[in-house]
mmCIF file of C-alpha atoms and ligand atoms in Angstrom:
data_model
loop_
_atom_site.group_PDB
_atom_site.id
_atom_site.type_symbol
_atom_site.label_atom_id
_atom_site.label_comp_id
_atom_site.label_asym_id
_atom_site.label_seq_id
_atom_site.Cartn_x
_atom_site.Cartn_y
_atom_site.Cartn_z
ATOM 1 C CA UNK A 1 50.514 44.787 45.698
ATOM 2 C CA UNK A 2 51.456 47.048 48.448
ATOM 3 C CA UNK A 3 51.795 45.659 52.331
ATOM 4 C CA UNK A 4 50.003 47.292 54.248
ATOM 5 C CA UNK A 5 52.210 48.356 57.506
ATOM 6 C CA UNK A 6 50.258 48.882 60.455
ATOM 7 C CA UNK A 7 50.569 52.627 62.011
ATOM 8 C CA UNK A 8 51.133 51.743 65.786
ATOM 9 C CA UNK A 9 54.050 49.236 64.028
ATOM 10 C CA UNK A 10 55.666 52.263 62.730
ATOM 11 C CA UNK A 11 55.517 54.519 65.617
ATOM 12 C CA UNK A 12 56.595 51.035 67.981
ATOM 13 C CA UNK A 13 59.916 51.313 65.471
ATOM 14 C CA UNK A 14 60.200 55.322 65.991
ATOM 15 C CA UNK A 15 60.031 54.688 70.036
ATOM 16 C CA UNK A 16 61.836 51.620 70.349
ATOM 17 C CA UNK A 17 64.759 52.144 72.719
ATOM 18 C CA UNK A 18 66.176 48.889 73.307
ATOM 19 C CA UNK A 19 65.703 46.330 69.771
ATOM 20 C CA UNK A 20 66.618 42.537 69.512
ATOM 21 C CA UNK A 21 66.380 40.877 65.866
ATOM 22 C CA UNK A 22 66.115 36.865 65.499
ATOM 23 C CA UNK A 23 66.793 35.952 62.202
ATOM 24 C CA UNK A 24 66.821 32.367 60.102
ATOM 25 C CA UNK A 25 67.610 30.782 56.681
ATOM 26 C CA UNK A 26 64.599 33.012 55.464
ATOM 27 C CA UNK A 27 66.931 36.503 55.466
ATOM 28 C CA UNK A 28 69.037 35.065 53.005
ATOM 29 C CA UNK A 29 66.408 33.538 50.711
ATOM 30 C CA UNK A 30 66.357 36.584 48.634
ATOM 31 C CA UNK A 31 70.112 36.612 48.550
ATOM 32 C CA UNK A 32 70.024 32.984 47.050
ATOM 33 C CA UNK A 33 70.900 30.540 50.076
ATOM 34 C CA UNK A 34 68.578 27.604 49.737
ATOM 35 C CA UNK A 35 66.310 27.682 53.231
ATOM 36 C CA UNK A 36 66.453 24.144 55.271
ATOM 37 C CA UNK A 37 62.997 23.615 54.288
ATOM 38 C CA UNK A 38 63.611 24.121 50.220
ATOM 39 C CA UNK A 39 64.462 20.811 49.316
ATOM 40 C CA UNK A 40 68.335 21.685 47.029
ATOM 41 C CA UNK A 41 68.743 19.740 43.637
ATOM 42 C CA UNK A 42 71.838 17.083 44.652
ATOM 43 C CA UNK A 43 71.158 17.372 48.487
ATOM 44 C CA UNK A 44 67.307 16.507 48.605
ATOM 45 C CA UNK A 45 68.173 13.208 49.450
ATOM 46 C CA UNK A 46 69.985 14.078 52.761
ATOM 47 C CA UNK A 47 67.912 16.224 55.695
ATOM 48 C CA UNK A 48 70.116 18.615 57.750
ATOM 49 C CA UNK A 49 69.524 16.774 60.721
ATOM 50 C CA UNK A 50 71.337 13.711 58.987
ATOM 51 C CA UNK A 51 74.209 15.468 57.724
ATOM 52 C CA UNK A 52 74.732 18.391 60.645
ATOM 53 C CA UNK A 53 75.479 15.611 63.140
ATOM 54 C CA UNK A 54 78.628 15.236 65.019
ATOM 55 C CA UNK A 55 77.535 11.234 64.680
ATOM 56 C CA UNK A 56 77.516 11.912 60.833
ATOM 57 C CA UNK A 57 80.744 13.579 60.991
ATOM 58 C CA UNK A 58 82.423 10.930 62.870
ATOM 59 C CA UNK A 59 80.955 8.211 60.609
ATOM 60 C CA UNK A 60 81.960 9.893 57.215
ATOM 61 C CA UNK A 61 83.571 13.545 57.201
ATOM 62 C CA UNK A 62 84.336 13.269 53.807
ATOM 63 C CA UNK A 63 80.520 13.279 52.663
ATOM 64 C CA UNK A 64 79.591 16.011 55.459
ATOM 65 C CA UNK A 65 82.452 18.298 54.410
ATOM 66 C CA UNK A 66 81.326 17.539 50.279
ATOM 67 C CA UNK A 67 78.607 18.999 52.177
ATOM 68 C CA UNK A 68 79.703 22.095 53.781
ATOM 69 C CA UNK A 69 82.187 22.719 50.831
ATOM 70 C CA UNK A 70 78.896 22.536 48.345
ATOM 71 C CA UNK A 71 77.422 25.317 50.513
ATOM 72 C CA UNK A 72 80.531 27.376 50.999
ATOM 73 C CA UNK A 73 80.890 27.519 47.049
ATOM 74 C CA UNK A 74 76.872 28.654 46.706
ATOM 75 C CA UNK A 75 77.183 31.079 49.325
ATOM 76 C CA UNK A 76 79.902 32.720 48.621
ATOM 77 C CA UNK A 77 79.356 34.813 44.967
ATOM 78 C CA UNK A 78 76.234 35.667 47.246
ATOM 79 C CA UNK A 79 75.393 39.415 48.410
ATOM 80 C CA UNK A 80 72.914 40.714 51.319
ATOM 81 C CA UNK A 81 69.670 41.576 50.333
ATOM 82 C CA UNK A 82 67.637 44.715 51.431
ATOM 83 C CA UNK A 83 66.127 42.486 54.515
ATOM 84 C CA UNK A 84 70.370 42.427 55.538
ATOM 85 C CA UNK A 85 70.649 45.758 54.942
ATOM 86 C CA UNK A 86 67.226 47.416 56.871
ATOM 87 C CA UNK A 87 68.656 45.302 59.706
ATOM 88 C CA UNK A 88 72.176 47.085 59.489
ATOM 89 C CA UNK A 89 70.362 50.141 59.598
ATOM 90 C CA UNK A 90 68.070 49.681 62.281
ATOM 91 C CA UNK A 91 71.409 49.023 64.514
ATOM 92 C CA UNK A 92 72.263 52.400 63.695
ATOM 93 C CA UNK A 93 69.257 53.889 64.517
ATOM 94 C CA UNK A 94 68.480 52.313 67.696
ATOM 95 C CA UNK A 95 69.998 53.328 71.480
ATOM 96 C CA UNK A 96 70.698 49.217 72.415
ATOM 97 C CA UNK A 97 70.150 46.856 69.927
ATOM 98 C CA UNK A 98 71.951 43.374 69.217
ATOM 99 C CA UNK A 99 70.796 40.677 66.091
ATOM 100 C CA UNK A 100 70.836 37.112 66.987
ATOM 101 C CA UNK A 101 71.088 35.050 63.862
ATOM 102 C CA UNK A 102 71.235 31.118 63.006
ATOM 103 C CA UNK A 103 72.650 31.823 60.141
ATOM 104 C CA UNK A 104 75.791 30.760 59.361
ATOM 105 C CA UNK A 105 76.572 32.327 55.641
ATOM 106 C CA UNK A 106 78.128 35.216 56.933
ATOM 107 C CA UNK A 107 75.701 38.014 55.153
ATOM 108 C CA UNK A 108 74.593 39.928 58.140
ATOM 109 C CA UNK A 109 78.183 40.937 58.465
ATOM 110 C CA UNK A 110 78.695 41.702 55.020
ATOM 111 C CA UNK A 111 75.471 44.084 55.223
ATOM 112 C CA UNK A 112 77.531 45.508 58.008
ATOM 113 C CA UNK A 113 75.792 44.370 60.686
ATOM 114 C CA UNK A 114 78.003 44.441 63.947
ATOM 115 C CA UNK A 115 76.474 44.048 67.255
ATOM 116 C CA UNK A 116 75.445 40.308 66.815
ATOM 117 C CA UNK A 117 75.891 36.782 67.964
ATOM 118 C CA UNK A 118 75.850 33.584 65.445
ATOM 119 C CA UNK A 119 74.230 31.194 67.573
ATOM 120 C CA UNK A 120 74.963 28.617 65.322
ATOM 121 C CA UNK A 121 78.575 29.524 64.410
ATOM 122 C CA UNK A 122 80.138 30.141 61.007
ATOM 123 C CA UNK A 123 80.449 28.500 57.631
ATOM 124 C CA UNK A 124 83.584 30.816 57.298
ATOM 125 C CA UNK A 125 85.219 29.530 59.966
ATOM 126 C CA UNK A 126 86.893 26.092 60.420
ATOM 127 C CA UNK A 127 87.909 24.012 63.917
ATOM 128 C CA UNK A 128 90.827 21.706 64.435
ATOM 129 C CA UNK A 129 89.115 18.463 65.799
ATOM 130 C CA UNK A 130 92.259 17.790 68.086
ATOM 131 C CA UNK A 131 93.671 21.763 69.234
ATOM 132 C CA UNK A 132 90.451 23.560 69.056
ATOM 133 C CA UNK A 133 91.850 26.263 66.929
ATOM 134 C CA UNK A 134 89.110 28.040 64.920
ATOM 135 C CA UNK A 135 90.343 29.893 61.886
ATOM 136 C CA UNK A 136 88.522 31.780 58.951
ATOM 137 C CA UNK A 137 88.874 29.846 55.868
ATOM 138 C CA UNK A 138 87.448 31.283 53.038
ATOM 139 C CA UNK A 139 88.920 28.782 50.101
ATOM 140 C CA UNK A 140 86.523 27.737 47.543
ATOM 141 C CA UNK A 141 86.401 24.951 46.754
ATOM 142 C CA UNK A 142 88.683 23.644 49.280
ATOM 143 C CA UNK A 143 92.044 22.082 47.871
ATOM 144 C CA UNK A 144 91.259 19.009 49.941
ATOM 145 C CA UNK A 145 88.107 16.999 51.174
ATOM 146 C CA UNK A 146 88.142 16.742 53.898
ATOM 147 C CA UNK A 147 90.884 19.520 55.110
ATOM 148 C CA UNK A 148 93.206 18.710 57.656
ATOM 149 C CA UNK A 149 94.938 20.937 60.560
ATOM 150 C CA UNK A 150 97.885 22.171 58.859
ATOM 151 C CA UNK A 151 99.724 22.529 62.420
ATOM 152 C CA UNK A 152 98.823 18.602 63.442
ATOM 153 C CA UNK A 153 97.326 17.049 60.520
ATOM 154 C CA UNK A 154 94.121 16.435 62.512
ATOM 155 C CA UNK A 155 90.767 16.820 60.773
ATOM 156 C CA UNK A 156 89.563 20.297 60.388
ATOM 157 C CA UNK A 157 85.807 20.402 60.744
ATOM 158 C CA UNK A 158 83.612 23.453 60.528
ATOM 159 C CA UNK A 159 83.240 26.035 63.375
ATOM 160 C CA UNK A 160 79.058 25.105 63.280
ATOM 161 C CA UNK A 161 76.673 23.980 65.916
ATOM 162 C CA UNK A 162 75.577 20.836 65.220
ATOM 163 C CA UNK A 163 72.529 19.309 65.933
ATOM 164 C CA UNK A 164 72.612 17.675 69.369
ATOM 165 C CA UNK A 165 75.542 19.954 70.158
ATOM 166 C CA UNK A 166 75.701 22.981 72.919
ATOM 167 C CA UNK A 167 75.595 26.705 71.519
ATOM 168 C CA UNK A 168 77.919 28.929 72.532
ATOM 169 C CA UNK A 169 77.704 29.676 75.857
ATOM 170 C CA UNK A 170 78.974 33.460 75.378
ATOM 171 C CA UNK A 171 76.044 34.180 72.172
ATOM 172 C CA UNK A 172 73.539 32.343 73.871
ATOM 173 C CA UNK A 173 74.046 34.442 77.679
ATOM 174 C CA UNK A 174 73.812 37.274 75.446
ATOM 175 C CA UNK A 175 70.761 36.650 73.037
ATOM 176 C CA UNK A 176 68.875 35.307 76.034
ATOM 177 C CA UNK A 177 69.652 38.917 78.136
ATOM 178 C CA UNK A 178 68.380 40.457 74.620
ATOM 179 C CA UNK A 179 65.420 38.980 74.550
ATOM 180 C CA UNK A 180 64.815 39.275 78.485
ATOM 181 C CA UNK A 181 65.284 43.477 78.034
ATOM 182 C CA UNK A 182 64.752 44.712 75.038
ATOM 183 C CA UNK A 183 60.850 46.219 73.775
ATOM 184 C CA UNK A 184 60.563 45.176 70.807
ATOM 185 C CA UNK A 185 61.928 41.922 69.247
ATOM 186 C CA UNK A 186 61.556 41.604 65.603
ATOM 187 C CA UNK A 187 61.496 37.797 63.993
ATOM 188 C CA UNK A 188 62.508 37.374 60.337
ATOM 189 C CA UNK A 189 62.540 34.066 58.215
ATOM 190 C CA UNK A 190 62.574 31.672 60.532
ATOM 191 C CA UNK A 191 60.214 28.103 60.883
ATOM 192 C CA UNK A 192 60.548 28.181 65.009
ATOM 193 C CA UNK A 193 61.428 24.573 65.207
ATOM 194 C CA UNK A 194 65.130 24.595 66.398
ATOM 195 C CA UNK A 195 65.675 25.058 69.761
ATOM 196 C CA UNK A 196 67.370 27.368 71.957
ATOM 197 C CA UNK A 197 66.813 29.542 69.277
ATOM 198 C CA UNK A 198 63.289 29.061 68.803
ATOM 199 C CA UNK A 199 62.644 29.913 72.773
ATOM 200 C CA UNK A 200 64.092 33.455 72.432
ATOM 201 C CA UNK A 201 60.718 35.238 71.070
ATOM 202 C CA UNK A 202 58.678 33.619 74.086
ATOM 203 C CA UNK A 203 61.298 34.661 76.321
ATOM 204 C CA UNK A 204 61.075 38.506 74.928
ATOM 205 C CA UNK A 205 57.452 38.181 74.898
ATOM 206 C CA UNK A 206 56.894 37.206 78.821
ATOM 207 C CA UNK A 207 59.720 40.073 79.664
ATOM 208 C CA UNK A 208 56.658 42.373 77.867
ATOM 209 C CA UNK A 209 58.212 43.447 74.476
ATOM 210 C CA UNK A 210 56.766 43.547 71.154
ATOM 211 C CA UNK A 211 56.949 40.703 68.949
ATOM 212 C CA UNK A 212 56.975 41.614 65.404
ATOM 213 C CA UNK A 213 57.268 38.514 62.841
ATOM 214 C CA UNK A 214 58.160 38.699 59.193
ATOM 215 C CA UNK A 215 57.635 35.480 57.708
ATOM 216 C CA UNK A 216 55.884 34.323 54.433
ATOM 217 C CA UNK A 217 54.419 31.812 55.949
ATOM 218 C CA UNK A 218 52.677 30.865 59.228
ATOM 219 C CA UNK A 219 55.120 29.605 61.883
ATOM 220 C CA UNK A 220 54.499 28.395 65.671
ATOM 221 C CA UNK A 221 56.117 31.994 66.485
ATOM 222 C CA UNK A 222 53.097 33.580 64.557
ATOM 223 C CA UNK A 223 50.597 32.954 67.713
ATOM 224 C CA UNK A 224 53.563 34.862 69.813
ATOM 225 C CA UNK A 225 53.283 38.516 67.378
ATOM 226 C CA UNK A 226 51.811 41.612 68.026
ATOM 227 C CA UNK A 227 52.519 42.031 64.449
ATOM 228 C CA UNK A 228 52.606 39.336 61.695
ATOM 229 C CA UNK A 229 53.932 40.692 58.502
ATOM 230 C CA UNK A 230 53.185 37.842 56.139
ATOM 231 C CA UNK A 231 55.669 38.538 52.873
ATOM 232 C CA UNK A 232 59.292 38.022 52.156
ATOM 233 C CA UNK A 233 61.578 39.868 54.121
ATOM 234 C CA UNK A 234 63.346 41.842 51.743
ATOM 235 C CA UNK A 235 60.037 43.397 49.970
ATOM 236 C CA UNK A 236 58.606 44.000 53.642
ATOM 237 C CA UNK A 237 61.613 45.837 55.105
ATOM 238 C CA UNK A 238 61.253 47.793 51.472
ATOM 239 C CA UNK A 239 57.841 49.023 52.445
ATOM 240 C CA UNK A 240 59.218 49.384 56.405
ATOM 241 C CA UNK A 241 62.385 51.406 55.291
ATOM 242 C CA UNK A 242 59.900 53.571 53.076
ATOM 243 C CA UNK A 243 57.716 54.434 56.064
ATOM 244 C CA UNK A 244 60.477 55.246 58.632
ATOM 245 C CA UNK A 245 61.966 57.213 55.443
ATOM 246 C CA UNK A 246 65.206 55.097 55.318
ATOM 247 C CA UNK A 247 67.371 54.908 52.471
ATOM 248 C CA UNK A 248 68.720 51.311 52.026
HETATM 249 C C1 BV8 B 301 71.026 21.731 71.597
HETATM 250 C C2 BV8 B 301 74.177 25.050 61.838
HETATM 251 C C3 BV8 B 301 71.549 20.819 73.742
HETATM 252 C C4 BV8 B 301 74.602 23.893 61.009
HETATM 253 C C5 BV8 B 301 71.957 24.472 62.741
HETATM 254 C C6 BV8 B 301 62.934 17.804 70.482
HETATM 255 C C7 BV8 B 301 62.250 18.950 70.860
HETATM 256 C C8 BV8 B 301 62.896 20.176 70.998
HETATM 257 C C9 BV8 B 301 64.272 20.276 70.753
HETATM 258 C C10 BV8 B 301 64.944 19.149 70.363
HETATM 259 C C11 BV8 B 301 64.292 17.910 70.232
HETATM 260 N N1 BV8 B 301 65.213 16.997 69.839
HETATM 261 C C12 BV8 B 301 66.415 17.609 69.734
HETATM 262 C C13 BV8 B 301 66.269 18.893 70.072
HETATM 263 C C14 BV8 B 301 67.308 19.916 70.124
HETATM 264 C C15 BV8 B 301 67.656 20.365 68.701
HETATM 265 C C16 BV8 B 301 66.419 20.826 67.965
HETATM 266 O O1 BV8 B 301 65.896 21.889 68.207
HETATM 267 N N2 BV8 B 301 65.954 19.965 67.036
HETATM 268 C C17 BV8 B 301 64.782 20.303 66.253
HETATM 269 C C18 BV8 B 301 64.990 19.849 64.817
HETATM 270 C C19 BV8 B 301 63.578 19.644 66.888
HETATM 271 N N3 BV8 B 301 68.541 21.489 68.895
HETATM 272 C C20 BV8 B 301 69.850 21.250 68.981
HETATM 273 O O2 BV8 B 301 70.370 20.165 68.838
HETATM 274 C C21 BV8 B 301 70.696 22.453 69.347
HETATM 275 N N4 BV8 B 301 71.554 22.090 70.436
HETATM 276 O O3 BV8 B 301 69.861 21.743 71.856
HETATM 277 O O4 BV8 B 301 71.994 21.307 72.478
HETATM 278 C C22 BV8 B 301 72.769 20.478 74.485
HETATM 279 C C23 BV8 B 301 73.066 21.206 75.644
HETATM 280 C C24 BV8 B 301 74.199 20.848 76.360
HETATM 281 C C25 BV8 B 301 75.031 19.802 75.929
HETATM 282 C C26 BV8 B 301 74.712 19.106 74.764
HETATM 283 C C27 BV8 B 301 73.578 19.435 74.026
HETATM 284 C C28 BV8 B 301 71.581 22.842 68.174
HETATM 285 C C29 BV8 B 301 70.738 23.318 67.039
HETATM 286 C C30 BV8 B 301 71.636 23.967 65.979
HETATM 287 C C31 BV8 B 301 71.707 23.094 64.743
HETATM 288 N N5 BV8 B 301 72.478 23.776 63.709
HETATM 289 N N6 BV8 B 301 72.703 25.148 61.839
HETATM 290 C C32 BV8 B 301 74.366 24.158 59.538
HETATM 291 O O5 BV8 B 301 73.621 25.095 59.186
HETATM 292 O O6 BV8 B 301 74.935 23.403 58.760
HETATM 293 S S1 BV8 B 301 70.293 24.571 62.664
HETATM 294 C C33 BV8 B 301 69.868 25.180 61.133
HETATM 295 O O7 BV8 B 301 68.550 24.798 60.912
HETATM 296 C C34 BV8 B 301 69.860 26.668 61.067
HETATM 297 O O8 BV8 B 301 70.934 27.244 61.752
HETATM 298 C C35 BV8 B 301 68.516 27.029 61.627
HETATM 299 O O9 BV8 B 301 68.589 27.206 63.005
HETATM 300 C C36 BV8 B 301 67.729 25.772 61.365
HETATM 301 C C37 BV8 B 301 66.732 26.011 60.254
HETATM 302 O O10 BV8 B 301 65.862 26.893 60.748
HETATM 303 P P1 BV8 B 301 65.490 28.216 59.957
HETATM 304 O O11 BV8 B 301 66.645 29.138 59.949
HETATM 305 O O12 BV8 B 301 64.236 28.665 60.586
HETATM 306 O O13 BV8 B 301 65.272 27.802 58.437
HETATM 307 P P2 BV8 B 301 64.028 27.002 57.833
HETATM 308 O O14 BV8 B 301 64.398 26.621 56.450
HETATM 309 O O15 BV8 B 301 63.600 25.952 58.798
HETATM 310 O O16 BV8 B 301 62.866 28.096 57.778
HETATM 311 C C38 BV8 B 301 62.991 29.171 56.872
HETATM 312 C C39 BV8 B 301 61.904 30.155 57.236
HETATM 313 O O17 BV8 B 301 62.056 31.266 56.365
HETATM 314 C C40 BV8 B 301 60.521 29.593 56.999
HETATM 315 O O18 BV8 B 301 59.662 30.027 58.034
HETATM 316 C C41 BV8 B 301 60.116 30.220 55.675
HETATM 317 O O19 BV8 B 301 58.715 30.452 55.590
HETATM 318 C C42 BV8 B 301 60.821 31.535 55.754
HETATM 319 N N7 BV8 B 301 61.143 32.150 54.450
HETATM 320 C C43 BV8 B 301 61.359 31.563 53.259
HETATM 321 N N8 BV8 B 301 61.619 32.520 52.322
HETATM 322 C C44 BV8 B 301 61.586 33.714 52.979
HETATM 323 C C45 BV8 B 301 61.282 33.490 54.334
HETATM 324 N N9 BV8 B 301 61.181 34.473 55.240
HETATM 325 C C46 BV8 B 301 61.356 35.738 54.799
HETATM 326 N N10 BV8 B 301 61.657 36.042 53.511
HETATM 327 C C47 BV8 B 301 61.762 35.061 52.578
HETATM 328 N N11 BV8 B 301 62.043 35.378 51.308
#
């Protein structure tokens, strides 16, 4: 069954000067990464909120990192799908444009994304509990659980934003100027329950852009849309891509 993609949507995409793009775990469905709200086989048991603590790290960073390392193994066979890619595209097509993600799998970049933040850091990328070095660590599995600073011996513990901790200042500044300027904000796969992120549509909204949501399901950003394109986002940028006359 063919989406039906409203006209004034289209011509909004043709005219947009200045574009800002939130995205969550629902970009990388189609890819394969399990969302936060699909419960995962042997991690049912645990909620994010439980494990992506810095209180759960401190009480047992071998489980968290079995954790991380579980993830790091799924994710990374994994390619973008055609939602990744129509959003690599629109940066190219677009005067001023920057994608905000909370993702942390690293697809966005592999569709070749570029201008973007990651508000909620990198499963890529690991941080010395004691120097602060962050370094991209791409082993999988890794040799050890959990991995240790191999300049200090300190725990290593991954470059993410835990719940209860700050976001970068640097991607947050910048997503909240996006969202403040640009005229049209588009919103894929995300629930709208973590915050700072979750503000950033509002905030675009009151500055007077055009909210555009792409979400199977209703979320609390829904309300917020001009335009509510209820489907998964790969098949809906498909049918988007096919009426701006993109090839992905
Ligand atoms: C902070 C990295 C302050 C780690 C993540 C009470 C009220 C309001 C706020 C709070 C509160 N209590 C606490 C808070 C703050 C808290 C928060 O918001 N909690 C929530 C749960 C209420 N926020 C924080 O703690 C943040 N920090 O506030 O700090 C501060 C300031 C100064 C000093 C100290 C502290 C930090 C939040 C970041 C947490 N880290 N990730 C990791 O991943 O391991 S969050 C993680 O979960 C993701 O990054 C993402 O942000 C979030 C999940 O959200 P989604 O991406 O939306 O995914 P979800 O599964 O929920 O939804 C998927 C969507 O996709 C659905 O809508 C679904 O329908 C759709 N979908 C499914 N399939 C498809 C699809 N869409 C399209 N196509 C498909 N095929």
């Amino acid at each position: 069954m063919r989406l039906e993609i409203p006209r004034e949507l289209v011509k909004a995409l043709n005219e947009a000067e200045k574009v800002a793009v939130l995205t969550g775990a629902g970009v990388s469905a189609e890819s394969g990464v399990p969302t936060f709200r699909g419960k995962e086989g042997l991690w049912r048991r645990y909620s994010p909120q439980e494990l992506a603590t810095p209180e759960a790290f401190a009480r047992d960073p071998q489980l968290v990192w079995e954790w991380y390392n579980w993830r790091r193994g799924l994710i990374a066979p994994l390619e973008p799908n055609p939602a990744h890619r129509f959003i690599a595209r629109l940066e190219k097509e677009v005067p001023w444009f920057l994608l905000i993600t909370q993702n942390i799998d690293g697809l966005h970049q592999k569709a070749g994304s570029v201008r973007m933040v990651e508000l909620h850091g990198n499963i890529w990328k690991v941080r010395c509990t004691k120097e602060g070095t962050v370094k991209e660590d791409r082993r999988v599995p890794l040799p050890e659980i959990p991995p240790r600073c191999e300049n200090c011996g300190a725990l290593l513990r991954p470059h993410v934003v835990w719940f209860g901790e700050p976001l970068p200042v640097d991607a947050l500044e910048g997503a909240m100027e996006a969202a403040e300027n640009c005229d049209l904000f588009l919103v894929v796969g995300t629930s709208g329950v973590v915050y700072p992120a979750a503000a950033l549509p509002q905030v675009a909204r009151s500055h007077g852009a055009l909210v555009v949501e792409i979400d199977p399901e209703e979320t609390p950003l829904t309300s917020l849309a001009t335009w509510s394109l209820q489907g998964k986002a790969g098949e809906v940028t498909r049918e988007l891509a096919r009426e701006l006359g993109w090839e992905l």
